[in-house]
Coordinates of C-alpha atoms in Angstrom, one line a residue:
M265 CA -0.3 -0.2 -0.4
A266 CA 1.0 3.5 -1.6
S267 CA 2.6 5.7 2.0
D268 CA 0.1 9.0 0.7
D269 CA -3.0 5.6 1.0
I270 CA -1.7 5.3 4.1
A271 CA -1.9 9.1 5.4
Q272 CA -5.5 9.0 3.6
L273 CA -6.6 6.3 5.9
A274 CA -5.6 7.8 9.1
D275 CA -6.9 11.2 7.9
T276 CA -10.0 9.2 7.4
L277 CA -10.0 7.5 11.3
A278 CA -8.8 10.6 12.7
K279 CA -12.3 12.3 11.1
T280 CA -15.2 9.1 11.3
H281 CA -15.1 8.5 14.5
V282 CA -18.9 8.3 15.9
G283 CA -18.5 7.9 19.6
D284 CA -16.9 4.6 20.1
E285 CA -19.7 3.1 18.9
E286 CA -19.3 2.7 15.0
L287 CA -15.4 2.6 12.4
T288 CA -15.8 3.6 9.1
I289 CA -13.3 4.2 6.1
K290 CA -16.3 3.5 3.5
G291 CA -15.7 4.9 -0.2
L292 CA -11.5 5.3 0.4
G293 CA -10.6 2.3 -2.2
L294 CA -8.0 1.7 -0.8
K295 CA -5.6 -1.2 -1.5
L296 CA -5.5 -2.9 2.2
D297 CA -2.6 -5.8 0.5
D298 CA -1.1 -6.8 3.8
A299 CA -0.5 -5.8 8.0
A300 CA 1.3 -2.9 7.3
S301 CA -1.4 -1.4 5.3
V302 CA -4.0 -1.8 8.4
E303 CA -1.9 -1.0 11.0
E304 CA -3.4 2.3 11.6
L305 CA -7.3 0.6 11.6
V306 CA -5.9 -2.0 13.2
R307 CA -5.0 0.4 16.4
E308 CA -8.3 2.1 15.8
I309 CA -9.9 -1.0 16.3
E310 CA -8.2 -1.5 19.6
Q311 CA -8.9 1.3 20.9
H312 CA -12.6 1.2 20.4
Q313 CA -13.3 0.2 23.5
S314 CA -17.5 -0.5 22.5
L315 CA -17.1 -1.0 19.3
R316 CA -20.3 -2.0 17.8
A317 CA -20.3 -1.5 13.9
L318 CA -17.3 -1.6 12.0
C319 CA -17.7 -1.1 8.0
L320 CA -14.7 -1.3 5.8
E321 CA -17.5 -1.2 2.6
G322 CA -15.5 0.3 -0.8
N323 CA -12.1 -0.9 -0.4
T324 CA -10.0 -3.9 -1.0
M325 CA -8.7 -5.9 1.3
G326 CA -6.1 -8.8 0.7
V327 CA -5.7 -12.7 2.5
D328 CA -3.3 -11.0 5.2
A329 CA -4.6 -7.1 5.8
A330 CA -7.7 -9.5 6.9
R331 CA -5.8 -11.4 9.2
A332 CA -4.2 -7.9 10.8
I333 CA -7.6 -6.8 11.2
A334 CA -9.0 -10.4 12.6
K335 CA -6.4 -10.4 15.4
A336 CA -7.8 -7.0 16.3
L337 CA -11.7 -8.0 16.2
E338 CA -11.0 -11.2 18.9
S339 CA -11.3 -8.8 21.9
K340 CA -14.2 -7.2 21.0
D341 CA -17.1 -8.8 22.4
M342 CA -19.8 -6.1 22.0
L343 CA -19.6 -5.9 17.8
Q344 CA -23.2 -6.1 16.6
R345 CA -23.0 -4.5 13.0
C346 CA -20.4 -5.7 10.1
Y347 CA -21.0 -3.5 6.9
W348 CA -18.6 -5.3 4.5
S349 CA -19.8 -4.8 0.9
D350 CA -18.1 -4.4 -2.0
M351 CA -14.0 -5.2 -0.5
F352 CA -12.8 -7.7 -2.1
T353 CA -12.5 -5.4 -5.8
G354 CA -9.8 -6.7 -8.1
R355 CA -8.6 -9.8 -5.6
L356 CA -8.1 -13.6 -6.7
R357 CA -11.4 -16.1 -6.1
S358 CA -9.1 -18.0 -4.5
E359 CA -8.2 -15.5 -2.2
I360 CA -11.7 -14.3 -0.8
P361 CA -12.6 -16.9 1.3
T362 CA -9.9 -17.4 3.3
A363 CA -9.8 -13.6 3.9
L364 CA -13.7 -14.3 5.4
R365 CA -12.8 -17.3 7.5
C366 CA -10.2 -15.1 9.3
L367 CA -12.4 -12.6 10.2
G368 CA -15.5 -14.9 10.4
D369 CA -13.2 -17.0 12.9
A370 CA -12.6 -13.8 15.1
L371 CA -16.0 -12.5 15.4
M372 CA -16.5 -16.4 16.8
C373 CA -13.6 -15.9 19.0
A374 CA -14.7 -12.8 20.6
G375 CA -18.1 -14.1 21.2
V376 CA -19.7 -11.2 19.7
R377 CA -23.4 -11.7 18.6
L378 CA -24.3 -9.9 15.4
T379 CA -27.7 -8.0 14.9
E380 CA -26.4 -7.3 11.0
L381 CA -24.0 -8.6 8.6
D382 CA -23.8 -7.3 4.9
L383 CA -21.4 -8.9 2.3
S384 CA -22.5 -7.5 -0.8
D385 CA -21.6 -6.7 -3.7
N386 CA -18.5 -9.2 -3.6
A387 CA -19.1 -11.1 -6.1
F388 CA -17.5 -14.6 -3.9
G389 CA -19.2 -16.9 -5.9
P390 CA -20.3 -20.5 -4.0
D391 CA -16.4 -20.5 -2.8
G392 CA -16.6 -17.6 -0.7
V393 CA -19.9 -18.7 1.2
K394 CA -18.4 -21.8 2.4
G395 CA -15.8 -18.9 3.6
I396 CA -18.6 -17.5 5.7
E397 CA -20.7 -21.3 6.7
R398 CA -18.9 -21.9 9.5
L399 CA -19.7 -18.5 11.3
L400 CA -23.8 -18.1 10.4
K401 CA -24.2 -21.7 12.0
S402 CA -22.2 -20.0 15.1
P403 CA -24.0 -18.7 17.9
S404 CA -22.5 -15.7 16.7
C405 CA -25.7 -15.6 14.4
H406 CA -27.5 -16.8 16.5
T407 CA -29.2 -12.9 16.5
L408 CA -29.1 -12.2 13.5
R409 CA -31.7 -10.2 12.1
E410 CA -30.3 -8.7 8.8
L411 CA -28.1 -10.8 6.3
K412 CA -27.5 -8.9 2.7
L413 CA -25.9 -11.0 -0.1
N414 CA -26.7 -8.7 -2.7
N415 CA -24.9 -9.1 -6.1
C416 CA -22.4 -12.3 -4.7
G417 CA -22.8 -14.3 -7.4
M418 CA -23.4 -17.0 -5.3
G419 CA -25.5 -19.7 -8.5
V420 CA -27.7 -22.7 -7.4
G421 CA -23.7 -24.3 -5.5
G422 CA -23.6 -21.3 -3.0
G423 CA -27.5 -20.9 -2.2
K424 CA -28.2 -24.6 -1.1
I425 CA -24.8 -24.0 1.3
L426 CA -26.3 -21.0 2.6
A427 CA -29.6 -22.6 3.1
E428 CA -28.1 -25.1 5.1
A429 CA -26.0 -23.1 7.0
L430 CA -29.5 -21.3 8.2
I431 CA -31.3 -24.1 8.5
E432 CA -28.2 -25.6 11.4
C433 CA -28.3 -22.0 13.1
H434 CA -31.7 -22.4 13.3
R435 CA -31.5 -25.4 15.1
R436 CA -28.4 -25.0 17.0
S437 CA -30.6 -21.5 18.3
T438 CA -33.5 -23.2 18.8
E439 CA -31.7 -25.9 21.4
V440 CA -30.2 -23.2 23.4
G441 CA -34.0 -21.7 23.9
A442 CA -33.7 -18.6 21.9
P443 CA -34.5 -19.9 18.4
F444 CA -33.1 -17.5 15.4
R445 CA -35.2 -14.7 13.9
L446 CA -34.1 -13.3 11.0
R447 CA -36.3 -10.3 9.5
V448 CA -34.4 -9.3 6.9
F449 CA -33.2 -11.3 3.8
V450 CA -31.6 -9.6 0.4
A451 CA -30.0 -11.7 -1.9
G452 CA -30.5 -10.3 -5.3
R453 CA -28.8 -10.9 -8.6
N454 CA -27.3 -14.2 -7.5
R455 CA -28.8 -17.0 -10.0
L456 CA -30.2 -18.8 -7.5
E457 CA -32.6 -20.3 -9.9
N458 CA -35.0 -23.4 -9.0
E459 CA -32.2 -25.1 -6.9
G460 CA -31.2 -22.3 -5.1
A461 CA -34.8 -20.6 -4.2
R462 CA -36.4 -24.0 -3.4
A463 CA -33.3 -25.1 -1.2
L464 CA -34.0 -21.3 0.7
A465 CA -37.6 -21.7 1.0
K466 CA -36.9 -24.9 2.7
A467 CA -35.1 -22.5 5.4
F468 CA -37.6 -19.5 5.3
Q469 CA -40.4 -21.7 6.1
L470 CA -38.3 -22.8 9.0
I471 CA -37.4 -19.9 10.7
G472 CA -40.7 -18.1 9.9
S473 CA -39.5 -14.4 11.4
L474 CA -38.9 -13.0 7.9
E475 CA -40.6 -9.5 7.7
E476 CA -38.2 -8.0 4.2
V477 CA -37.0 -10.3 1.6
H478 CA -34.9 -8.8 -1.5
M479 CA -34.6 -11.6 -4.2
P480 CA -34.2 -9.9 -7.7
Q481 CA -33.1 -11.2 -10.7
N482 CA -32.5 -15.0 -9.5
G483 CA -33.3 -16.9 -12.9
I484 CA -36.1 -18.0 -10.9
N485 CA -39.0 -19.3 -12.5
H486 CA -42.1 -20.9 -11.6
A487 CA -41.4 -24.0 -9.8
G488 CA -39.0 -22.0 -7.3
V489 CA -41.4 -19.4 -7.1
V490 CA -44.1 -21.3 -5.9
A491 CA -41.9 -23.3 -3.4
L492 CA -40.6 -19.5 -1.8
A493 CA -44.8 -19.0 -2.0
S494 CA -44.9 -21.8 0.2
A495 CA -42.4 -20.5 2.7
M496 CA -44.1 -16.9 2.2
R497 CA -46.9 -18.0 3.9
H498 CA -45.1 -19.4 7.2
N499 CA -43.7 -15.9 7.6
R500 CA -46.6 -13.7 8.9
E501 CA -45.0 -10.5 10.0
L502 CA -43.7 -9.8 6.2
R503 CA -43.2 -6.0 5.2
V504 CA -41.6 -6.5 2.0
L505 CA -41.7 -8.4 -0.4
N506 CA -39.5 -8.1 -3.3
F507 CA -39.2 -10.8 -6.3
N508 CA -38.2 -8.4 -9.4
D509 CA -37.0 -9.5 -12.5
N510 CA -37.8 -13.2 -12.4
T511 CA -39.9 -15.4 -14.5
F512 CA -43.8 -16.4 -12.7
T513 CA -46.2 -17.1 -15.3
K514 CA -49.4 -18.4 -14.5
K515 CA -48.2 -20.8 -12.5
G516 CA -46.2 -18.9 -10.1
T517 CA -48.2 -16.1 -9.9
L518 CA -51.6 -17.8 -8.6
A519 CA -48.7 -19.4 -5.7
M520 CA -48.0 -16.2 -4.9
A521 CA -51.5 -14.8 -4.6
K522 CA -52.6 -17.5 -2.3
A523 CA -49.3 -16.7 -0.5
L524 CA -50.6 -13.0 0.0
T525 CA -53.9 -14.2 1.0
H526 CA -51.7 -14.7 4.3
L527 CA -49.6 -11.8 5.2
R528 CA -51.8 -9.4 6.1
S529 CA -48.6 -7.0 7.4
L530 CA -47.6 -6.6 4.0
Q531 CA -46.9 -3.2 3.0
V532 CA -44.8 -3.7 -0.8
V533 CA -44.8 -6.0 -3.3
N534 CA -42.7 -5.4 -6.0
F535 CA -43.2 -8.7 -8.5
G536 CA -42.4 -6.3 -11.7
D537 CA -40.7 -7.6 -14.4
C538 CA -42.0 -11.1 -13.5
L539 CA -44.0 -12.0 -16.4
V540 CA -47.0 -12.2 -14.4
R541 CA -49.4 -12.0 -17.3
S542 CA -53.2 -10.9 -17.5
E543 CA -54.6 -14.0 -15.3
G544 CA -51.9 -13.5 -13.3
A545 CA -52.6 -10.0 -12.3
I546 CA -56.2 -10.4 -12.0
A547 CA -55.3 -13.1 -9.1
L548 CA -53.5 -10.3 -7.6
A549 CA -56.2 -8.0 -7.6
A550 CA -58.6 -10.8 -6.2
V551 CA -56.1 -11.3 -3.1
I552 CA -55.6 -7.0 -2.4
R553 CA -59.2 -6.4 -2.6
E554 CA -60.3 -9.0 -0.1
G555 CA -56.5 -9.2 2.3
V556 CA -53.0 -7.2 2.1
P557 CA -54.9 -4.0 4.0
V558 CA -52.0 -2.2 4.5
L559 CA -50.5 -2.5 1.4
K560 CA -48.4 1.0 0.6
E561 CA -46.9 -0.1 -2.9
L562 CA -48.0 -2.6 -5.7
N563 CA -45.0 -2.9 -8.5
L564 CA -46.8 -5.0 -11.5
S565 CA -45.0 -3.8 -13.9
Y566 CA -43.7 -5.1 -17.9
G567 CA -45.5 -8.0 -17.1
E568 CA -47.6 -8.6 -20.2
I569 CA -50.6 -7.1 -18.4
T570 CA -53.3 -5.8 -21.0
E571 CA -55.5 -2.7 -20.5
A572 CA -58.4 -4.7 -19.3
A573 CA -56.7 -6.9 -16.4
A574 CA -54.5 -3.1 -15.2
L575 CA -58.0 -1.9 -14.8
V576 CA -59.5 -4.7 -12.4
V577 CA -56.0 -4.2 -10.6
A578 CA -56.4 -0.6 -10.4
R579 CA -59.8 -0.8 -8.7
A580 CA -59.0 -3.0 -6.6
V581 CA -56.3 -1.3 -4.9
M582 CA -58.8 2.2 -4.5
D583 CA -60.2 0.7 -1.1
K584 CA -56.5 0.4 0.8
P585 CA -56.3 3.7 3.1
Q586 CA -52.3 3.5 3.0
M587 CA -51.5 3.3 -0.6
E588 CA -49.4 5.1 -1.9
R589 CA -47.8 3.9 -5.6
L590 CA -49.0 1.8 -8.4
D591 CA -46.4 0.9 -11.3
L592 CA -48.0 -1.0 -14.2
N593 CA -45.3 0.5 -17.0
G594 CA -44.3 -1.4 -19.4
N595 CA -47.2 -3.4 -20.0
C596 CA -49.9 -3.8 -22.7
L597 CA -52.2 -1.4 -22.4
G598 CA -51.8 1.1 -25.4
E599 CA -52.6 4.7 -26.0
D600 CA -56.4 4.1 -25.5
G601 CA -55.5 1.7 -22.9
C602 CA -53.0 4.0 -20.3
E603 CA -55.5 6.9 -20.9
A604 CA -58.4 4.4 -19.7
L605 CA -56.2 3.5 -16.6
R606 CA -55.3 7.9 -16.2
E607 CA -58.8 8.1 -16.7
V608 CA -59.9 5.3 -13.2
M609 CA -57.2 6.3 -11.0
E610 CA -58.6 10.0 -11.5
E611 CA -62.0 9.2 -10.7
M612 CA -61.0 7.7 -8.0
D613 CA -59.0 10.3 -6.8
K614 CA -55.9 8.4 -6.8
A615 CA -53.9 9.8 -9.8
D616 CA -50.9 10.7 -8.0
M617 CA -50.6 6.9 -7.1
L618 CA -49.8 5.7 -10.3
G619 CA -46.5 5.9 -12.0
S620 CA -45.3 7.1 -15.2
L621 CA -46.8 4.9 -18.2
S622 CA -43.9 6.0 -20.7
E623 CA -42.7 2.7 -21.6
D624 CA -45.8 0.9 -22.2
E625 CA -45.4 -1.9 -24.7
G626 CA -48.8 -1.1 -27.0
E627 CA -51.5 -3.6 -26.9
P628 CA -50.4 -6.8 -27.9
D629 CA -51.1 -8.3 -31.3
D630 CA -53.5 -11.6 -31.5
E631 CA -50.5 -13.9 -32.3
D632 CA -47.8 -12.4 -30.1
N633 CA -45.3 -14.8 -27.9
E634 CA -46.8 -17.9 -28.9
D635 CA -43.0 -19.3 -29.1
E636 CA -41.3 -17.2 -26.6
K637 CA -44.6 -18.5 -24.5
E638 CA -43.8 -22.3 -24.3
V639 CA -40.5 -21.6 -23.7
C640 CA -41.5 -20.0 -20.5
E641 CA -43.4 -22.8 -19.6
N642 CA -40.9 -25.4 -20.5
S643 CA -37.8 -24.3 -19.0
D644 CA -38.1 -25.8 -16.0
E645 CA -37.3 -30.4 -16.2
D646 CA -38.9 -30.2 -13.1
D647 CA -42.1 -29.7 -13.9
G648 CA -43.7 -32.6 -12.4
D649 CA -42.0 -31.8 -8.9
D650 CA -45.3 -32.0 -6.5
E651 CA -44.1 -28.3 -5.0
V652 CA -45.2 -27.5 -9.0
N653 CA -48.3 -29.3 -9.3
Q654 CA -49.4 -27.9 -6.0
C655 CA -50.4 -24.7 -8.5
N656 CA -52.1 -26.6 -11.1
D657 CA -56.0 -26.2 -11.5
Y658 CA -56.5 -29.6 -11.0
N659 CA -55.2 -32.0 -8.5
D660 CA -53.5 -35.9 -8.9
G661 CA -56.8 -38.5 -9.4
V662 CA -59.2 -35.8 -10.6
I663 CA -61.0 -37.2 -13.4
V664 CA -60.4 -35.5 -16.8
G665 CA -62.0 -35.1 -20.3
E666 CA -65.6 -34.6 -20.0
T667 CA -66.2 -37.3 -16.8
G668 CA -66.7 -35.5 -14.4
L669 CA -64.9 -32.9 -11.6
I670 CA -64.2 -35.2 -8.7
G671 CA -62.3 -37.4 -7.5
E672 CA -62.3 -41.4 -8.5
D673 CA -62.5 -42.4 -5.1
S674 CA -64.1 -39.4 -3.7
P675 CA -67.5 -39.6 -1.2
E676 CA -69.0 -37.4 -3.6
R677 CA -68.0 -39.6 -6.9
L678 CA -69.3 -42.9 -4.5
R679 CA -72.5 -41.0 -3.7
S680 CA -73.4 -39.9 -7.2
P681 CA -76.5 -41.3 -9.2
A682 CA -75.8 -42.8 -12.1
K683 CA -78.0 -40.5 -13.7
I684 CA -76.0 -37.1 -13.0
L685 CA -72.6 -38.8 -13.7
A686 CA -74.4 -39.8 -17.0
F687 CA -75.4 -35.9 -17.9
I688 CA -71.6 -34.9 -16.5
S689 CA -70.1 -36.8 -18.5
S690 CA -72.3 -35.7 -22.2
P691 CA -75.0 -33.1 -20.8
S692 CA -78.1 -32.8 -23.0
Q693 CA -81.5 -31.1 -23.0
E694 CA -83.3 -34.7 -22.5
K695 CA -80.9 -36.3 -19.7
L696 CA -81.2 -32.9 -18.1
L697 CA -84.9 -33.1 -17.7
Q698 CA -84.9 -36.3 -16.6
L699 CA -83.1 -35.6 -13.3
G700 CA -85.9 -33.7 -11.9
E701 CA -84.8 -33.1 -8.1
M702 CA -81.7 -34.4 -9.0
R703 CA -80.5 -31.4 -10.4
T704 CA -80.0 -30.2 -7.0
Q705 CA -77.1 -32.6 -6.4
L706 CA -74.8 -31.3 -9.8
Q707 CA -73.9 -28.6 -7.5
H708 CA -71.7 -31.3 -5.4
Q709 CA -69.9 -32.2 -8.9
V710 CA -68.2 -28.7 -9.2
D711 CA -65.4 -27.6 -6.4
P712 CA -63.8 -23.5 -6.6
S713 CA -60.6 -24.8 -6.6
D714 CA -60.9 -26.5 -10.0
A715 CA -61.3 -23.5 -12.1
H716 CA -61.1 -24.7 -15.4
K717 CA -63.6 -27.8 -15.1
A718 CA -66.1 -25.6 -12.7
A719 CA -66.0 -23.2 -15.6
D720 CA -66.0 -26.0 -18.9
V721 CA -68.9 -27.4 -16.6
L722 CA -70.7 -24.5 -16.6
L723 CA -70.6 -23.5 -20.3
K724 CA -72.0 -27.2 -21.5
I725 CA -74.8 -27.4 -19.2
A726 CA -76.0 -22.6 -20.2
S727 CA -75.3 -24.2 -23.6
L728 CA -78.7 -26.4 -22.9
Y729 CA -81.0 -23.2 -23.0
N730 CA -84.0 -22.6 -25.0
E731 CA -87.0 -20.4 -25.2
D732 CA -88.8 -24.0 -23.8
S733 CA -90.4 -23.2 -20.5
E734 CA -89.4 -26.4 -18.4
T735 CA -86.0 -26.8 -19.8
K736 CA -85.4 -23.0 -19.7
T737 CA -86.5 -23.0 -15.6
A738 CA -84.1 -26.3 -15.2
V739 CA -80.9 -24.6 -16.9
F740 CA -81.5 -21.4 -15.0
E741 CA -81.6 -23.6 -11.7
I742 CA -78.4 -25.4 -12.4
V743 CA -76.4 -21.9 -13.1
D744 CA -77.9 -20.7 -10.0
S745 CA -76.6 -23.3 -7.8
L746 CA -73.1 -23.6 -9.5
L747 CA -72.3 -20.2 -9.3
M748 CA -74.0 -19.2 -5.9
K749 CA -70.9 -22.1 -4.8
L750 CA -68.6 -20.4 -7.4
L751 CA -68.7 -16.8 -6.2
S752 CA -69.6 -17.6 -2.6
S753 CA -66.1 -18.6 -2.0
S754 CA -63.0 -16.6 -1.8
C755 CA -62.1 -13.7 -4.1
F756 CA -59.2 -15.2 -5.2
R757 CA -61.2 -18.2 -6.3
S758 CA -64.0 -17.2 -7.8
Y759 CA -61.6 -14.5 -9.8
C760 CA -59.7 -17.2 -10.8
F761 CA -62.5 -19.0 -12.1
L762 CA -64.4 -15.8 -13.6
S763 CA -61.1 -14.8 -15.3
T764 CA -60.7 -18.9 -16.4
L765 CA -64.6 -18.6 -17.9
L766 CA -63.1 -15.2 -19.3
V767 CA -60.6 -17.2 -21.5
M768 CA -62.6 -20.3 -22.2
M769 CA -65.2 -18.0 -23.8
G770 CA -62.2 -15.9 -26.1
F771 CA -62.9 -12.2 -24.1
L772 CA -58.9 -12.7 -22.3
K773 CA -56.3 -14.6 -23.9
G774 CA -54.9 -16.9 -21.4
E775 CA -51.3 -18.4 -20.8
E776 CA -52.2 -22.2 -21.4
K777 CA -53.4 -24.0 -24.2
T778 CA -57.4 -23.9 -23.2
T779 CA -60.2 -25.0 -26.3
K780 CA -62.0 -21.9 -26.8
V781 CA -66.2 -22.7 -26.7
S782 CA -68.1 -21.5 -30.0
L783 CA -70.4 -19.1 -28.3
V784 CA -74.2 -19.3 -28.6
P785 CA -77.2 -16.9 -26.9
G786 CA -77.9 -19.5 -24.2
Q787 CA -74.5 -19.0 -22.4
L788 CA -74.5 -15.4 -22.8
L789 CA -78.7 -15.2 -21.4
C790 CA -77.9 -18.1 -18.3
L791 CA -74.9 -14.9 -17.3
E792 CA -78.0 -11.8 -18.0
H793 CA -79.9 -13.9 -15.4
A794 CA -77.2 -15.2 -12.6
V795 CA -75.8 -11.4 -12.9
Q796 CA -79.7 -9.9 -12.0
Q797 CA -79.7 -12.6 -8.8
E798 CA -78.1 -11.5 -5.3
Y799 CA -75.8 -13.9 -5.4
F800 CA -73.7 -12.3 -8.3
E801 CA -72.2 -9.2 -6.6
P802 CA -71.1 -6.0 -8.3
H803 CA -67.2 -6.3 -8.3
H804 CA -67.8 -9.8 -10.1
A805 CA -70.1 -8.3 -12.8
A806 CA -67.2 -5.7 -13.2
L807 CA -64.9 -8.2 -14.2
L808 CA -66.6 -9.3 -16.7
Q809 CA -67.8 -6.4 -18.0
T810 CA -64.2 -4.8 -18.3
F811 CA -62.9 -8.0 -20.1
M812 CA -65.9 -8.0 -22.3
S813 CA -66.4 -3.9 -23.5
K814 CA -62.8 -4.1 -24.7
N815 CA -63.3 -7.7 -27.2
T816 CA -66.8 -6.5 -28.5
D817 CA -66.0 -8.6 -31.5
V818 CA -66.2 -12.5 -29.6
L819 CA -69.8 -11.2 -29.1
K820 CA -70.4 -10.4 -33.1
S821 CA -72.1 -14.5 -33.4
C822 CA -74.9 -13.4 -30.4
S823 CA -75.0 -10.2 -30.9
G824 CA -78.6 -9.7 -29.2
A825 CA -77.9 -11.6 -26.0
G826 CA -74.2 -10.4 -25.6
E827 CA -76.2 -6.9 -25.7
R828 CA -78.7 -8.2 -23.1
L829 CA -75.8 -9.4 -21.1
S830 CA -73.8 -6.3 -21.5
S831 CA -76.9 -4.4 -20.1
A832 CA -77.2 -6.1 -17.0
L833 CA -73.5 -6.1 -16.2
K834 CA -73.8 -2.1 -16.7
K835 CA -77.1 -2.3 -14.0
K836 CA -75.2 -4.9 -11.8
C837 CA -71.7 -2.1 -11.8
D838 CA -73.7 1.1 -11.3
K839 CA -75.0 -0.6 -8.0
E840 CA -71.5 -0.2 -6.9
Q841 CA -71.1 3.4 -7.4

């Protein structure tokens, strides 16, 4: 180290005393190669009798310098906060783990009880995680509240090592009666991918005390997102959730939406650049409408969300008293859509809440992104994993195709009369009328958690509608019983059902391959009837109206029935205003 650098270090140390509690050489850009280069720093550490925070950020440290500093730290048992980010620039990858072990061993020797450890921007890879593994498992980290490892290049291997260390820390701390209660975890830009995410999810679920999780830009797709979502629901005090720039798609977004139903302290949700798309946005809107009472910020930018879905999201946040910012920039609204969104926010007196829409991608083309979509959906080799299957629209053992909706061995199926099963398998007017009073049992054949099959059955039954009085009454009776059950479940499930219905009817572009029905007037007239009933709430009508009004071409083949349905939807929506 040059003599002028040593002089600069001495001068800085003389000016940066914060009592005896904090010592910093932040941002000096010093090259600390050997013991001589840190003599002044070591002297200051030794003289700080009550040292609680040490900031070495923004310098570059070699192994010998680390050893010298470590020796001085062996007597600092009151140290709690280590700000050691960006302190290995230009160092060989092989040097970093040794330097970290020296420093970590010194902290353990001193018997410190850390509350904050920041090692961000050190690019130390999996080997660097090994360098702190022993420290993380030790009693010195049983009290750790904030762990920041942003931009460290950990990769899948490093993520797994870190997860095991956190799990071991929790086990050891629990054994001595003071469980590890980490509050803040930061690990963005680490290429953790699905395997690393799954490993950390196990640790997070066990810990259960997290208040902030920041994991942006980690190459995680739906398989890893589902695992993380499952873990997040066990951390009931979460306030900040940041998974920006990972790839949720529908499966991951639905899993995260379900997790949000358990997180009533959540204030900031950042799912920007996560490809949540319109179906995912509707699911999130449902959860936000019904829960997340103290939400302040919602970021769903760059997610391929269309105008109608964006409007649904905007209306969902309007009653949040602490809401400050809604970011929907970079989506697929188009010029008219952006203007419509601004108008809705102004009508709700929330115009200041809406972020910029300057990077909107414009309305999507009808044949847009099909190849890209398949790549996203098939990008994980472990798509058959049990964790992923938890987010599917239906469970294993369900009868697929047109033969029913319930498990083969379920009590409901075993009790179902043959006439009902025959009708479900192949609905017809003749079979419908033959059911007689058994029609009331048809509602037991649908499961609100199985949106696709529920929508499929509803549309098939509604297609039997005609003006014959007996048939019309029977169809309405069944439609009412089915919808009463489907729409009285949670907002999340009812919105998932309605969005699936919109996809099958052609009003919403779905992410998964779905066979669209050929609309007939009877289906629209059944919906017109349903909308007028008390069980069909105004916000459900608003969801349908928002999409149908943006895709009027779908109704051309049933114009008269379409107009009647549109009128009924408008009347129901007006009741909420």
